[in-house]
Amino acid sequence: MTRNDQPWNDARMRDLMGTLLRVGVLASAILVVLGGILFFIQHPHDIFDYSIFKGEPARFRQVHLIVKEALNFRGRDIIQLGLLVLIATPVARVIFSLIGFLIEKDWVYVAITAIVLCILSLSMFSNYL
Amino acid sequence: MVTFLAILFAGALFAGFIGSLTGLGGGVVIVPLLTIGFGIDIRYAIGTSLISVIATSSGAASAYVKEGILNIRIGMFLEIATTLGAIAGAAIALFAPTHAIAVVFGFVLLYSAISSFLKRKEDRDEENLPEKKTTRIIEILKAKGTYPTANGLKKYTLEHLGGGFSVMGLAGMLSGLLGIGSGALKVIAMDSIMKIPFKVSTSTSNFMIGVTAAASAGVYLNRGYIDPVLSMPVMVGVLIGSLVGAKFLIKSQTKSIRLVFAIVITLLALEMIYNGLAKNI
């Protein structure tokens, strides 16, 4: 009996969760490295000063702008998309748990997971409030 | 700039290595490295550190989530506390003076360096836990579980949910304020307060770190604390460093190496406190 034939249970949920986390981190790392290479090609002589905090421009801050700007294939925008994928990976894990608890009809934990998801969304989109 | 980023990458490799070898996580070494070592503003350092915390904890969690030791339900319940705490901590960090953050960071670092070396807690796994009376709230939350030991599956039931939940909130707040995983405090909340078996506590704690850090990372991202150019070498470096550290940990359990790193971290902590008090940060 292969894994896929097993009924839905906590063990199956954990297996898929492990894969989800690995794919998320890997995808993010690939984007970050690719973006880094592009950045070195596009801006070989740029120098940044981080000793005084200035804050990032909107295109590195807001979720929808990060996604939009990444389509222009500029190095730093690709890196920032990679970082967004990384931050979204644990969030995706929570969404995945929510689906799992729904399938198990574990309503108490559907509610608990929904609360965690709300708190995470509040944080991710705090700029839009 | 290329040289600067290359040195930063090397530093991040080392930070990830020490972090996984001492069990403190990459974050606690990244912030002092960036601020004291590279003169980077602590706000950029915290944002960058959070990124590396998410990367290492998610990477590690993907490996042991399949072992079945961690308790997904209890983790999720406690994540309500850690994510709320994390957002509160990040919000405080937006207004608190940076030198005060540096001092708090130093003390937390000092505490975790000392406790990581002194208390190598033995497992209570083989101990026969007496059957406990369950309350209604424990039934509703299914706050119990089983875990595999050498003598077959052992049962456990949680205690002091309220106390554990509060300490988890504090752990989340420190994570959000300082850009660290605060895994040590999470383990204390589960192991010492809620009486969850040590192995279950450590793996569940690690599992929760990513979600906690994501909650504060969202705030930091929106406020412009997360810089792509700075994060790139640090994230990749810490990730590789911690993977190597985990391999190394299996091979050698030498106490002397742990002692050397505990001393290094203690010195970093004192440096952070000094620079914070002198308002250099």
PDB file of N, CA and C in Angstrom, chain A residues 10 14-15 17-18 21-22 25 28-29 32 36 39-40 46-48 50-56 60-61 76 79-80 83-84 86-87 90 93-94 97 101 104 106 108-109 112-113 116 119-120 123-124 126-127, chain B residues 1-2 5 39-41 43-44 51 54-55 58-59 61-62 65-66 68 72-73 76-77 79-80 83-84 87 140-142 207 210-211 214-215 218-219 221-232 235-236 239:
ATOM      1  N   ASP A  10      -3.634  12.262  10.615  1.00  0.00           N
ATOM      2  CA  ASP A  10      -2.594  13.185  11.055  1.00  0.00           C
ATOM      3  C   ASP A  10      -1.240  12.872  10.432  1.00  0.00           C
ATOM      4  N   ARG A  14       1.044  15.358   8.236  1.00  0.00           N
ATOM      5  CA  ARG A  14       2.431  15.712   8.561  1.00  0.00           C
ATOM      6  C   ARG A  14       3.341  15.515   7.355  1.00  0.00           C
ATOM      7  N   ASP A  15       3.147  14.421   6.627  1.00  0.00           N
ATOM      8  CA  ASP A  15       3.955  14.152   5.432  1.00  0.00           C
ATOM      9  C   ASP A  15       3.858  15.292   4.434  1.00  0.00           C
ATOM     10  N   MET A  17       2.808  18.263   4.952  1.00  0.00           N
ATOM     11  CA  MET A  17       3.285  19.497   5.557  1.00  0.00           C
ATOM     12  C   MET A  17       4.800  19.623   5.413  1.00  0.00           C
ATOM     13  N   GLY A  18       5.503  18.510   5.616  1.00  0.00           N
ATOM     14  CA  GLY A  18       6.958  18.501   5.461  1.00  0.00           C
ATOM     15  C   GLY A  18       7.351  18.871   4.045  1.00  0.00           C
ATOM     16  N   LEU A  21       6.733  22.661   3.369  1.00  0.00           N
ATOM     17  CA  LEU A  21       7.761  23.528   3.956  1.00  0.00           C
ATOM     18  C   LEU A  21       9.053  23.478   3.144  1.00  0.00           C
ATOM     19  N   ARG A  22       9.414  22.257   2.722  1.00  0.00           N
ATOM     20  CA  ARG A  22      10.661  22.117   1.960  1.00  0.00           C
ATOM     21  C   ARG A  22      10.569  22.851   0.629  1.00  0.00           C
ATOM     22  N   VAL A  25      10.780  26.732   1.184  1.00  0.00           N
ATOM     23  CA  VAL A  25      12.117  27.242   1.475  1.00  0.00           C
ATOM     24  C   VAL A  25      13.007  27.153   0.239  1.00  0.00           C
ATOM     25  N   SER A  28      12.026  29.774  -2.360  1.00  0.00           N
ATOM     26  CA  SER A  28      12.477  31.079  -1.901  1.00  0.00           C
ATOM     27  C   SER A  28      13.983  31.239  -2.106  1.00  0.00           C
ATOM     28  N   ALA A  29      14.745  30.212  -1.717  1.00  0.00           N
ATOM     29  CA  ALA A  29      16.206  30.285  -1.853  1.00  0.00           C
ATOM     30  C   ALA A  29      16.616  30.446  -3.315  1.00  0.00           C
ATOM     31  N   VAL A  32      15.911  34.023  -4.364  1.00  0.00           N
ATOM     32  CA  VAL A  32      16.858  34.944  -3.738  1.00  0.00           C
ATOM     33  C   VAL A  32      18.229  34.875  -4.434  1.00  0.00           C
ATOM     34  N   GLY A  36      19.886  37.725  -6.674  1.00  0.00           N
ATOM     35  CA  GLY A  36      21.207  38.211  -6.296  1.00  0.00           C
ATOM     36  C   GLY A  36      22.150  38.275  -7.488  1.00  0.00           C
ATOM     37  N   PHE A  39      21.135  41.074  -9.701  1.00  0.00           N
ATOM     38  CA  PHE A  39      21.507  42.353  -9.091  1.00  0.00           C
ATOM     39  C   PHE A  39      22.977  42.674  -9.345  1.00  0.00           C
ATOM     40  N   PHE A  40      23.846  41.658  -9.207  1.00  0.00           N
ATOM     41  CA  PHE A  40      25.276  41.885  -9.439  1.00  0.00           C
ATOM     42  C   PHE A  40      25.550  42.239 -10.898  1.00  0.00           C
ATOM     43  N   ASP A  46      27.091  49.557  -7.504  1.00  0.00           N
ATOM     44  CA  ASP A  46      26.248  50.246  -6.511  1.00  0.00           C
ATOM     45  C   ASP A  46      26.776  50.030  -5.103  1.00  0.00           C
ATOM     46  N   ILE A  47      26.715  51.084  -4.307  1.00  0.00           N
ATOM     47  CA  ILE A  47      27.121  50.953  -2.898  1.00  0.00           C
ATOM     48  C   ILE A  47      25.975  51.448  -2.010  1.00  0.00           C
ATOM     49  N   PHE A  48      25.627  50.621  -1.039  1.00  0.00           N
ATOM     50  CA  PHE A  48      24.559  51.003  -0.118  1.00  0.00           C
ATOM     51  C   PHE A  48      25.117  51.211   1.271  1.00  0.00           C
ATOM     52  N   TYR A  50      24.082  51.036   5.194  1.00  0.00           N
ATOM     53  CA  TYR A  50      23.054  50.560   6.107  1.00  0.00           C
ATOM     54  C   TYR A  50      23.270  51.037   7.536  1.00  0.00           C
ATOM     55  N   SER A  51      24.211  51.976   7.722  1.00  0.00           N
ATOM     56  CA  SER A  51      24.504  52.388   9.096  1.00  0.00           C
ATOM     57  C   SER A  51      23.410  53.306   9.655  1.00  0.00           C
ATOM     58  N   ILE A  52      22.675  53.944   8.761  1.00  0.00           N
ATOM     59  CA  ILE A  52      21.546  54.776   9.206  1.00  0.00           C
ATOM     60  C   ILE A  52      20.271  54.239   8.582  1.00  0.00           C
ATOM     61  N   PHE A  53      19.260  54.051   9.422  1.00  0.00           N
ATOM     62  CA  PHE A  53      18.012  53.459   8.949  1.00  0.00           C
ATOM     63  C   PHE A  53      17.202  54.471   8.152  1.00  0.00           C
ATOM     64  N   LYS A  54      16.873  54.084   6.906  1.00  0.00           N
ATOM     65  CA  LYS A  54      16.050  54.975   6.079  1.00  0.00           C
ATOM     66  C   LYS A  54      14.692  54.353   5.767  1.00  0.00           C
ATOM     67  N   GLY A  55      14.625  53.031   5.851  1.00  0.00           N
ATOM     68  CA  GLY A  55      13.367  52.352   5.507  1.00  0.00           C
ATOM     69  C   GLY A  55      13.317  52.080   4.018  1.00  0.00           C
ATOM     70  N   GLU A  56      12.664  50.986   3.656  1.00  0.00           N
ATOM     71  CA  GLU A  56      12.623  50.588   2.247  1.00  0.00           C
ATOM     72  C   GLU A  56      11.524  51.341   1.501  1.00  0.00           C
ATOM     73  N   PHE A  60       9.324  47.558  -2.066  1.00  0.00           N
ATOM     74  CA  PHE A  60       9.884  46.453  -1.278  1.00  0.00           C
ATOM     75  C   PHE A  60       9.048  46.180  -0.030  1.00  0.00           C
ATOM     76  N   ARG A  61       7.963  46.931   0.149  1.00  0.00           N
ATOM     77  CA  ARG A  61       7.215  46.819   1.395  1.00  0.00           C
ATOM     78  C   ARG A  61       5.838  46.191   1.220  1.00  0.00           C
ATOM     79  N   ARG A  76      16.827  43.157  -7.372  1.00  0.00           N
ATOM     80  CA  ARG A  76      16.348  43.334  -6.000  1.00  0.00           C
ATOM     81  C   ARG A  76      14.874  42.989  -5.849  1.00  0.00           C
ATOM     82  N   ILE A  79      14.655  39.251  -5.516  1.00  0.00           N
ATOM     83  CA  ILE A  79      15.046  38.837  -4.159  1.00  0.00           C
ATOM     84  C   ILE A  79      13.872  39.063  -3.205  1.00  0.00           C
ATOM     85  N   GLN A  80      13.259  40.244  -3.301  1.00  0.00           N
ATOM     86  CA  GLN A  80      12.172  40.571  -2.374  1.00  0.00           C
ATOM     87  C   GLN A  80      10.987  39.623  -2.568  1.00  0.00           C
ATOM     88  N   LEU A  83      11.852  36.589  -0.676  1.00  0.00           N
ATOM     89  CA  LEU A  83      11.659  36.771   0.762  1.00  0.00           C
ATOM     90  C   LEU A  83      10.174  36.707   1.115  1.00  0.00           C
ATOM     91  N   LEU A  84       9.333  37.231   0.216  1.00  0.00           N
ATOM     92  CA  LEU A  84       7.884  37.164   0.436  1.00  0.00           C
ATOM     93  C   LEU A  84       7.413  35.710   0.411  1.00  0.00           C
ATOM     94  N   LEU A  86       9.196  33.212   1.242  1.00  0.00           N
ATOM     95  CA  LEU A  86       9.681  32.624   2.499  1.00  0.00           C
ATOM     96  C   LEU A  86       8.727  32.948   3.664  1.00  0.00           C
ATOM     97  N   ILE A  87       8.326  34.215   3.771  1.00  0.00           N
ATOM     98  CA  ILE A  87       7.416  34.606   4.857  1.00  0.00           C
ATOM     99  C   ILE A  87       6.073  33.908   4.681  1.00  0.00           C
ATOM    100  N   PRO A  90       5.360  29.597   6.152  1.00  0.00           N
ATOM    101  CA  PRO A  90       4.655  29.171   7.370  1.00  0.00           C
ATOM    102  C   PRO A  90       3.155  29.494   7.304  1.00  0.00           C
ATOM    103  N   ARG A  93       1.521  26.829   5.535  1.00  0.00           N
ATOM    104  CA  ARG A  93       1.414  25.667   6.420  1.00  0.00           C
ATOM    105  C   ARG A  93       0.161  25.768   7.285  1.00  0.00           C
ATOM    106  N   VAL A  94      -0.150  26.975   7.764  1.00  0.00           N
ATOM    107  CA  VAL A  94      -1.347  27.174   8.588  1.00  0.00           C
ATOM    108  C   VAL A  94      -2.613  26.969   7.750  1.00  0.00           C
ATOM    109  N   SER A  97      -3.075  23.356   7.334  1.00  0.00           N
ATOM    110  CA  SER A  97      -3.630  22.739   8.551  1.00  0.00           C
ATOM    111  C   SER A  97      -5.127  22.959   8.630  1.00  0.00           C
ATOM    112  N   PHE A 101      -7.870  20.075   9.116  1.00  0.00           N
ATOM    113  CA  PHE A 101      -8.837  20.000  10.216  1.00  0.00           C
ATOM    114  C   PHE A 101     -10.269  20.008   9.689  1.00  0.00           C
ATOM    115  N   GLU A 104     -10.996  16.559   8.614  1.00  0.00           N
ATOM    116  CA  GLU A 104     -11.201  15.715   9.790  1.00  0.00           C
ATOM    117  C   GLU A 104     -12.450  16.107  10.569  1.00  0.00           C
ATOM    118  N   ASP A 106     -12.740  18.488  12.588  1.00  0.00           N
ATOM    119  CA  ASP A 106     -12.337  18.850  13.952  1.00  0.00           C
ATOM    120  C   ASP A 106     -12.626  20.347  14.122  1.00  0.00           C
ATOM    121  N   VAL A 108     -13.245  22.407  16.588  1.00  0.00           N
ATOM    122  CA  VAL A 108     -12.516  23.218  17.566  1.00  0.00           C
ATOM    123  C   VAL A 108     -11.210  23.724  16.946  1.00  0.00           C
ATOM    124  N   TYR A 109     -10.500  22.807  16.275  1.00  0.00           N
ATOM    125  CA  TYR A 109      -9.226  23.217  15.691  1.00  0.00           C
ATOM    126  C   TYR A 109      -9.379  23.963  14.376  1.00  0.00           C
ATOM    127  N   ILE A 112      -9.600  27.402  15.936  1.00  0.00           N
ATOM    128  CA  ILE A 112      -8.289  27.845  16.442  1.00  0.00           C
ATOM    129  C   ILE A 112      -7.367  28.232  15.286  1.00  0.00           C
ATOM    130  N   THR A 113      -7.335  27.390  14.234  1.00  0.00           N
ATOM    131  CA  THR A 113      -6.467  27.663  13.091  1.00  0.00           C
ATOM    132  C   THR A 113      -6.918  28.925  12.353  1.00  0.00           C
ATOM    133  N   VAL A 116      -5.523  31.932  14.143  1.00  0.00           N
ATOM    134  CA  VAL A 116      -4.097  32.125  13.834  1.00  0.00           C
ATOM    135  C   VAL A 116      -3.942  32.757  12.442  1.00  0.00           C
ATOM    136  N   ILE A 119      -4.725  36.459  12.525  1.00  0.00           N
ATOM    137  CA  ILE A 119      -3.626  37.232  13.115  1.00  0.00           C
ATOM    138  C   ILE A 119      -2.504  37.403  12.087  1.00  0.00           C
ATOM    139  N   LEU A 120      -2.187  36.327  11.359  1.00  0.00           N
ATOM    140  CA  LEU A 120      -1.122  36.396  10.352  1.00  0.00           C
ATOM    141  C   LEU A 120      -1.490  37.360   9.220  1.00  0.00           C
ATOM    142  N   SER A 123      -0.998  40.914  10.166  1.00  0.00           N
ATOM    143  CA  SER A 123       0.398  41.321  10.114  1.00  0.00           C
ATOM    144  C   SER A 123       0.867  41.557   8.676  1.00  0.00           C
ATOM    145  N   MET A 124       0.532  40.612   7.782  1.00  0.00           N
ATOM    146  CA  MET A 124       0.988  40.702   6.398  1.00  0.00           C
ATOM    147  C   MET A 124       0.450  41.936   5.688  1.00  0.00           C
ATOM    148  N   SER A 126      -0.719  44.776   7.276  1.00  0.00           N
ATOM    149  CA  SER A 126      -0.885  45.869   8.235  1.00  0.00           C
ATOM    150  C   SER A 126      -0.724  47.235   7.581  1.00  0.00           C
ATOM    151  N   ASN A 127      -0.044  47.280   6.446  1.00  0.00           N
ATOM    152  CA  ASN A 127       0.159  48.542   5.749  1.00  0.00           C
ATOM    153  C   ASN A 127      -1.112  49.078   5.095  1.00  0.00           C
TER     154      ASN A 127
ATOM    155  N   MET B   1      31.081  46.755  -2.785  1.00  0.00           N
ATOM    156  CA  MET B   1      29.821  46.166  -2.331  1.00  0.00           C
ATOM    157  C   MET B   1      29.874  44.643  -2.404  1.00  0.00           C
ATOM    158  N   VAL B   2      30.504  44.123  -3.476  1.00  0.00           N
ATOM    159  CA  VAL B   2      30.603  42.672  -3.625  1.00  0.00           C
ATOM    160  C   VAL B   2      31.434  42.095  -2.472  1.00  0.00           C
ATOM    161  N   LEU B   5      29.382  42.137   0.733  1.00  0.00           N
ATOM    162  CA  LEU B   5      28.377  41.069   0.762  1.00  0.00           C
ATOM    163  C   LEU B   5      29.014  39.699   0.917  1.00  0.00           C
ATOM    164  N   GLY B  39      28.375  47.366  11.761  1.00  0.00           N
ATOM    165  CA  GLY B  39      27.877  48.717  11.966  1.00  0.00           C
ATOM    166  C   GLY B  39      26.541  48.999  11.288  1.00  0.00           C
ATOM    167  N   ILE B  40      25.760  47.942  11.065  1.00  0.00           N
ATOM    168  CA  ILE B  40      24.459  48.108  10.423  1.00  0.00           C
ATOM    169  C   ILE B  40      23.421  48.516  11.471  1.00  0.00           C
ATOM    170  N   ASP B  41      22.504  49.388  11.105  1.00  0.00           N
ATOM    171  CA  ASP B  41      21.441  49.820  12.010  1.00  0.00           C
ATOM    172  C   ASP B  41      20.662  48.599  12.525  1.00  0.00           C
ATOM    173  N   ARG B  43      17.714  48.093  13.275  1.00  0.00           N
ATOM    174  CA  ARG B  43      16.403  47.824  12.662  1.00  0.00           C
ATOM    175  C   ARG B  43      16.540  46.967  11.402  1.00  0.00           C
ATOM    176  N   TYR B  44      17.551  47.283  10.561  1.00  0.00           N
ATOM    177  CA  TYR B  44      17.816  46.405   9.412  1.00  0.00           C
ATOM    178  C   TYR B  44      18.251  45.029   9.896  1.00  0.00           C
ATOM    179  N   ILE B  51      14.213  36.981   8.773  1.00  0.00           N
ATOM    180  CA  ILE B  51      14.199  36.220   7.525  1.00  0.00           C
ATOM    181  C   ILE B  51      14.983  34.915   7.691  1.00  0.00           C
ATOM    182  N   ILE B  54      13.089  32.358   9.847  1.00  0.00           N
ATOM    183  CA  ILE B  54      12.037  31.628   9.128  1.00  0.00           C
ATOM    184  C   ILE B  54      12.656  30.551   8.248  1.00  0.00           C
ATOM    185  N   ALA B  55      13.746  30.912   7.552  1.00  0.00           N
ATOM    186  CA  ALA B  55      14.380  29.956   6.639  1.00  0.00           C
ATOM    187  C   ALA B  55      14.880  28.724   7.384  1.00  0.00           C
ATOM    188  N   SER B  58      11.877  26.632   9.126  1.00  0.00           N
ATOM    189  CA  SER B  58      11.048  25.905   8.158  1.00  0.00           C
ATOM    190  C   SER B  58      11.831  24.769   7.526  1.00  0.00           C
ATOM    191  N   GLY B  59      13.112  25.030   7.228  1.00  0.00           N
ATOM    192  CA  GLY B  59      13.957  23.991   6.651  1.00  0.00           C
ATOM    193  C   GLY B  59      14.101  22.816   7.610  1.00  0.00           C
ATOM    194  N   ALA B  61      12.109  22.087  10.206  1.00  0.00           N
ATOM    195  CA  ALA B  61      10.799  21.478  10.491  1.00  0.00           C
ATOM    196  C   ALA B  61      10.401  20.493   9.404  1.00  0.00           C
ATOM    197  N   SER B  62      10.749  20.815   8.142  1.00  0.00           N
ATOM    198  CA  SER B  62      10.356  19.932   7.045  1.00  0.00           C
ATOM    199  C   SER B  62      10.965  18.546   7.218  1.00  0.00           C
ATOM    200  N   VAL B  65       9.182  16.889  10.811  1.00  0.00           N
ATOM    201  CA  VAL B  65       7.724  16.886  10.943  1.00  0.00           C
ATOM    202  C   VAL B  65       7.160  15.481  10.710  1.00  0.00           C
ATOM    203  N   LYS B  66       7.886  14.689   9.907  1.00  0.00           N
ATOM    204  CA  LYS B  66       7.409  13.350   9.556  1.00  0.00           C
ATOM    205  C   LYS B  66       7.646  12.330  10.673  1.00  0.00           C
ATOM    206  N   GLY B  68       6.708  12.412  13.592  1.00  0.00           N
ATOM    207  CA  GLY B  68       5.494  12.193  14.371  1.00  0.00           C
ATOM    208  C   GLY B  68       5.624  12.454  15.853  1.00  0.00           C
ATOM    209  N   ILE B  72       0.836  18.717  16.477  1.00  0.00           N
ATOM    210  CA  ILE B  72       0.370  19.792  15.593  1.00  0.00           C
ATOM    211  C   ILE B  72      -0.741  20.616  16.254  1.00  0.00           C
ATOM    212  N   ARG B  73      -1.658  19.943  16.961  1.00  0.00           N
ATOM    213  CA  ARG B  73      -2.792  20.654  17.570  1.00  0.00           C
ATOM    214  C   ARG B  73      -2.332  21.604  18.668  1.00  0.00           C
ATOM    215  N   MET B  76      -0.623  24.532  17.235  1.00  0.00           N
ATOM    216  CA  MET B  76      -1.537  25.505  16.635  1.00  0.00           C
ATOM    217  C   MET B  76      -2.222  26.351  17.709  1.00  0.00           C
ATOM    218  N   PHE B  77      -2.677  25.681  18.783  1.00  0.00           N
ATOM    219  CA  PHE B  77      -3.332  26.404  19.877  1.00  0.00           C
ATOM    220  C   PHE B  77      -2.385  27.459  20.454  1.00  0.00           C
ATOM    221  N   GLU B  79       0.114  28.821  19.028  1.00  0.00           N
ATOM    222  CA  GLU B  79       0.493  29.826  18.034  1.00  0.00           C
ATOM    223  C   GLU B  79      -0.422  31.053  18.100  1.00  0.00           C
ATOM    224  N   ILE B  80      -1.613  30.887  18.656  1.00  0.00           N
ATOM    225  CA  ILE B  80      -2.450  32.075  18.881  1.00  0.00           C
ATOM    226  C   ILE B  80      -1.682  33.036  19.791  1.00  0.00           C
ATOM    227  N   THR B  83       1.794  34.339  17.972  1.00  0.00           N
ATOM    228  CA  THR B  83       1.630  35.306  16.873  1.00  0.00           C
ATOM    229  C   THR B  83       1.125  36.649  17.397  1.00  0.00           C
ATOM    230  N   LEU B  84       0.189  36.604  18.368  1.00  0.00           N
ATOM    231  CA  LEU B  84      -0.264  37.870  18.969  1.00  0.00           C
ATOM    232  C   LEU B  84       0.905  38.574  19.642  1.00  0.00           C
ATOM    233  N   ILE B  87       3.325  40.146  17.026  1.00  0.00           N
ATOM    234  CA  ILE B  87       2.874  41.423  16.455  1.00  0.00           C
ATOM    235  C   ILE B  87       3.051  42.541  17.472  1.00  0.00           C
ATOM    236  N   ILE B 140     -11.722  19.580  25.540  1.00  0.00           N
ATOM    237  CA  ILE B 140     -12.131  20.346  24.350  1.00  0.00           C
ATOM    238  C   ILE B 140     -10.932  20.591  23.430  1.00  0.00           C
ATOM    239  N   LEU B 141      -9.790  20.949  24.015  1.00  0.00           N
ATOM    240  CA  LEU B 141      -8.614  21.280  23.208  1.00  0.00           C
ATOM    241  C   LEU B 141      -7.808  20.042  22.823  1.00  0.00           C
ATOM    242  N   LYS B 142      -8.256  18.891  23.267  1.00  0.00           N
ATOM    243  CA  LYS B 142      -7.503  17.649  23.032  1.00  0.00           C
ATOM    244  C   LYS B 142      -6.046  17.842  23.429  1.00  0.00           C
ATOM    245  N   PHE B 207       8.809  23.873  15.371  1.00  0.00           N
ATOM    246  CA  PHE B 207       7.747  23.929  14.383  1.00  0.00           C
ATOM    247  C   PHE B 207       7.017  25.273  14.455  1.00  0.00           C
ATOM    248  N   GLY B 210       8.660  29.226  12.968  1.00  0.00           N
ATOM    249  CA  GLY B 210       8.424  29.796  11.645  1.00  0.00           C
ATOM    250  C   GLY B 210       7.170  30.649  11.586  1.00  0.00           C
ATOM    251  N   VAL B 211       6.072  30.152  12.160  1.00  0.00           N
ATOM    252  CA  VAL B 211       4.812  30.896  12.136  1.00  0.00           C
ATOM    253  C   VAL B 211       4.918  32.157  12.990  1.00  0.00           C
ATOM    254  N   ALA B 214       6.987  34.633  11.132  1.00  0.00           N
ATOM    255  CA  ALA B 214       6.252  35.171   9.985  1.00  0.00           C
ATOM    256  C   ALA B 214       5.301  36.282  10.436  1.00  0.00           C
ATOM    257  N   ALA B 215       4.720  36.124  11.629  1.00  0.00           N
ATOM    258  CA  ALA B 215       3.793  37.154  12.132  1.00  0.00           C
ATOM    259  C   ALA B 215       4.505  38.483  12.322  1.00  0.00           C
ATOM    260  N   GLY B 218       5.893  40.049   8.861  1.00  0.00           N
ATOM    261  CA  GLY B 218       4.897  40.787   8.087  1.00  0.00           C
ATOM    262  C   GLY B 218       4.908  42.262   8.451  1.00  0.00           C
ATOM    263  N   VAL B 219       4.935  42.534   9.773  1.00  0.00           N
ATOM    264  CA  VAL B 219       4.969  43.925  10.230  1.00  0.00           C
ATOM    265  C   VAL B 219       6.251  44.605   9.765  1.00  0.00           C
ATOM    266  N   LEU B 221       8.219  43.821   7.268  1.00  0.00           N
ATOM    267  CA  LEU B 221       8.225  43.980   5.812  1.00  0.00           C
ATOM    268  C   LEU B 221       7.440  45.236   5.428  1.00  0.00           C
ATOM    269  N   ASN B 222       6.260  45.367   6.012  1.00  0.00           N
ATOM    270  CA  ASN B 222       5.405  46.509   5.701  1.00  0.00           C
ATOM    271  C   ASN B 222       6.006  47.840   6.130  1.00  0.00           C
ATOM    272  N   ARG B 223       6.872  47.810   7.160  1.00  0.00           N
ATOM    273  CA  ARG B 223       7.482  49.044   7.655  1.00  0.00           C
ATOM    274  C   ARG B 223       8.841  49.318   7.025  1.00  0.00           C
ATOM    275  N   GLY B 224       9.259  48.454   6.089  1.00  0.00           N
ATOM    276  CA  GLY B 224      10.511  48.714   5.385  1.00  0.00           C
ATOM    277  C   GLY B 224      11.771  48.364   6.151  1.00  0.00           C
ATOM    278  N   TYR B 225      11.716  47.351   7.031  1.00  0.00           N
ATOM    279  CA  TYR B 225      12.897  46.915   7.775  1.00  0.00           C
ATOM    280  C   TYR B 225      13.634  45.791   7.042  1.00  0.00           C
ATOM    281  N   ILE B 226      13.003  45.237   6.005  1.00  0.00           N
ATOM    282  CA  ILE B 226      13.608  44.075   5.351  1.00  0.00           C
ATOM    283  C   ILE B 226      14.173  44.481   3.999  1.00  0.00           C
ATOM    284  N   ASP B 227      15.515  44.503   3.930  1.00  0.00           N
ATOM    285  CA  ASP B 227      16.202  44.955   2.725  1.00  0.00           C
ATOM    286  C   ASP B 227      16.646  43.758   1.892  1.00  0.00           C
ATOM    287  N   PRO B 228      16.351  43.782   0.578  1.00  0.00           N
ATOM    288  CA  PRO B 228      16.694  42.624  -0.254  1.00  0.00           C
ATOM    289  C   PRO B 228      18.202  42.351  -0.335  1.00  0.00           C
ATOM    290  N   VAL B 229      18.991  43.413  -0.523  1.00  0.00           N
ATOM    291  CA  VAL B 229      20.435  43.211  -0.742  1.00  0.00           C
ATOM    292  C   VAL B 229      21.105  42.659   0.519  1.00  0.00           C
ATOM    293  N   LEU B 230      20.652  43.143   1.671  1.00  0.00           N
ATOM    294  CA  LEU B 230      21.204  42.686   2.944  1.00  0.00           C
ATOM    295  C   LEU B 230      20.740  41.260   3.265  1.00  0.00           C
ATOM    296  N   SER B 231      19.480  40.980   2.962  1.00  0.00           N
ATOM    297  CA  SER B 231      18.908  39.680   3.320  1.00  0.00           C
ATOM    298  C   SER B 231      19.473  38.542   2.481  1.00  0.00           C
ATOM    299  N   MET B 232      19.827  38.857   1.225  1.00  0.00           N
ATOM    300  CA  MET B 232      20.272  37.800   0.313  1.00  0.00           C
ATOM    301  C   MET B 232      21.446  36.982   0.868  1.00  0.00           C
ATOM    302  N   MET B 235      20.426  35.261   4.430  1.00  0.00           N
ATOM    303  CA  MET B 235      19.511  34.131   4.393  1.00  0.00           C
ATOM    304  C   MET B 235      20.197  32.875   3.855  1.00  0.00           C
ATOM    305  N   VAL B 236      20.876  33.019   2.714  1.00  0.00           N
ATOM    306  CA  VAL B 236      21.528  31.853   2.104  1.00  0.00           C
ATOM    307  C   VAL B 236      22.655  31.340   3.008  1.00  0.00           C
ATOM    308  N   LEU B 239      21.253  29.602   6.195  1.00  0.00           N
ATOM    309  CA  LEU B 239      20.622  28.336   5.805  1.00  0.00           C
ATOM    310  C   LEU B 239      21.681  27.241   5.596  1.00  0.00           C
TER     311      LEU B 239
END
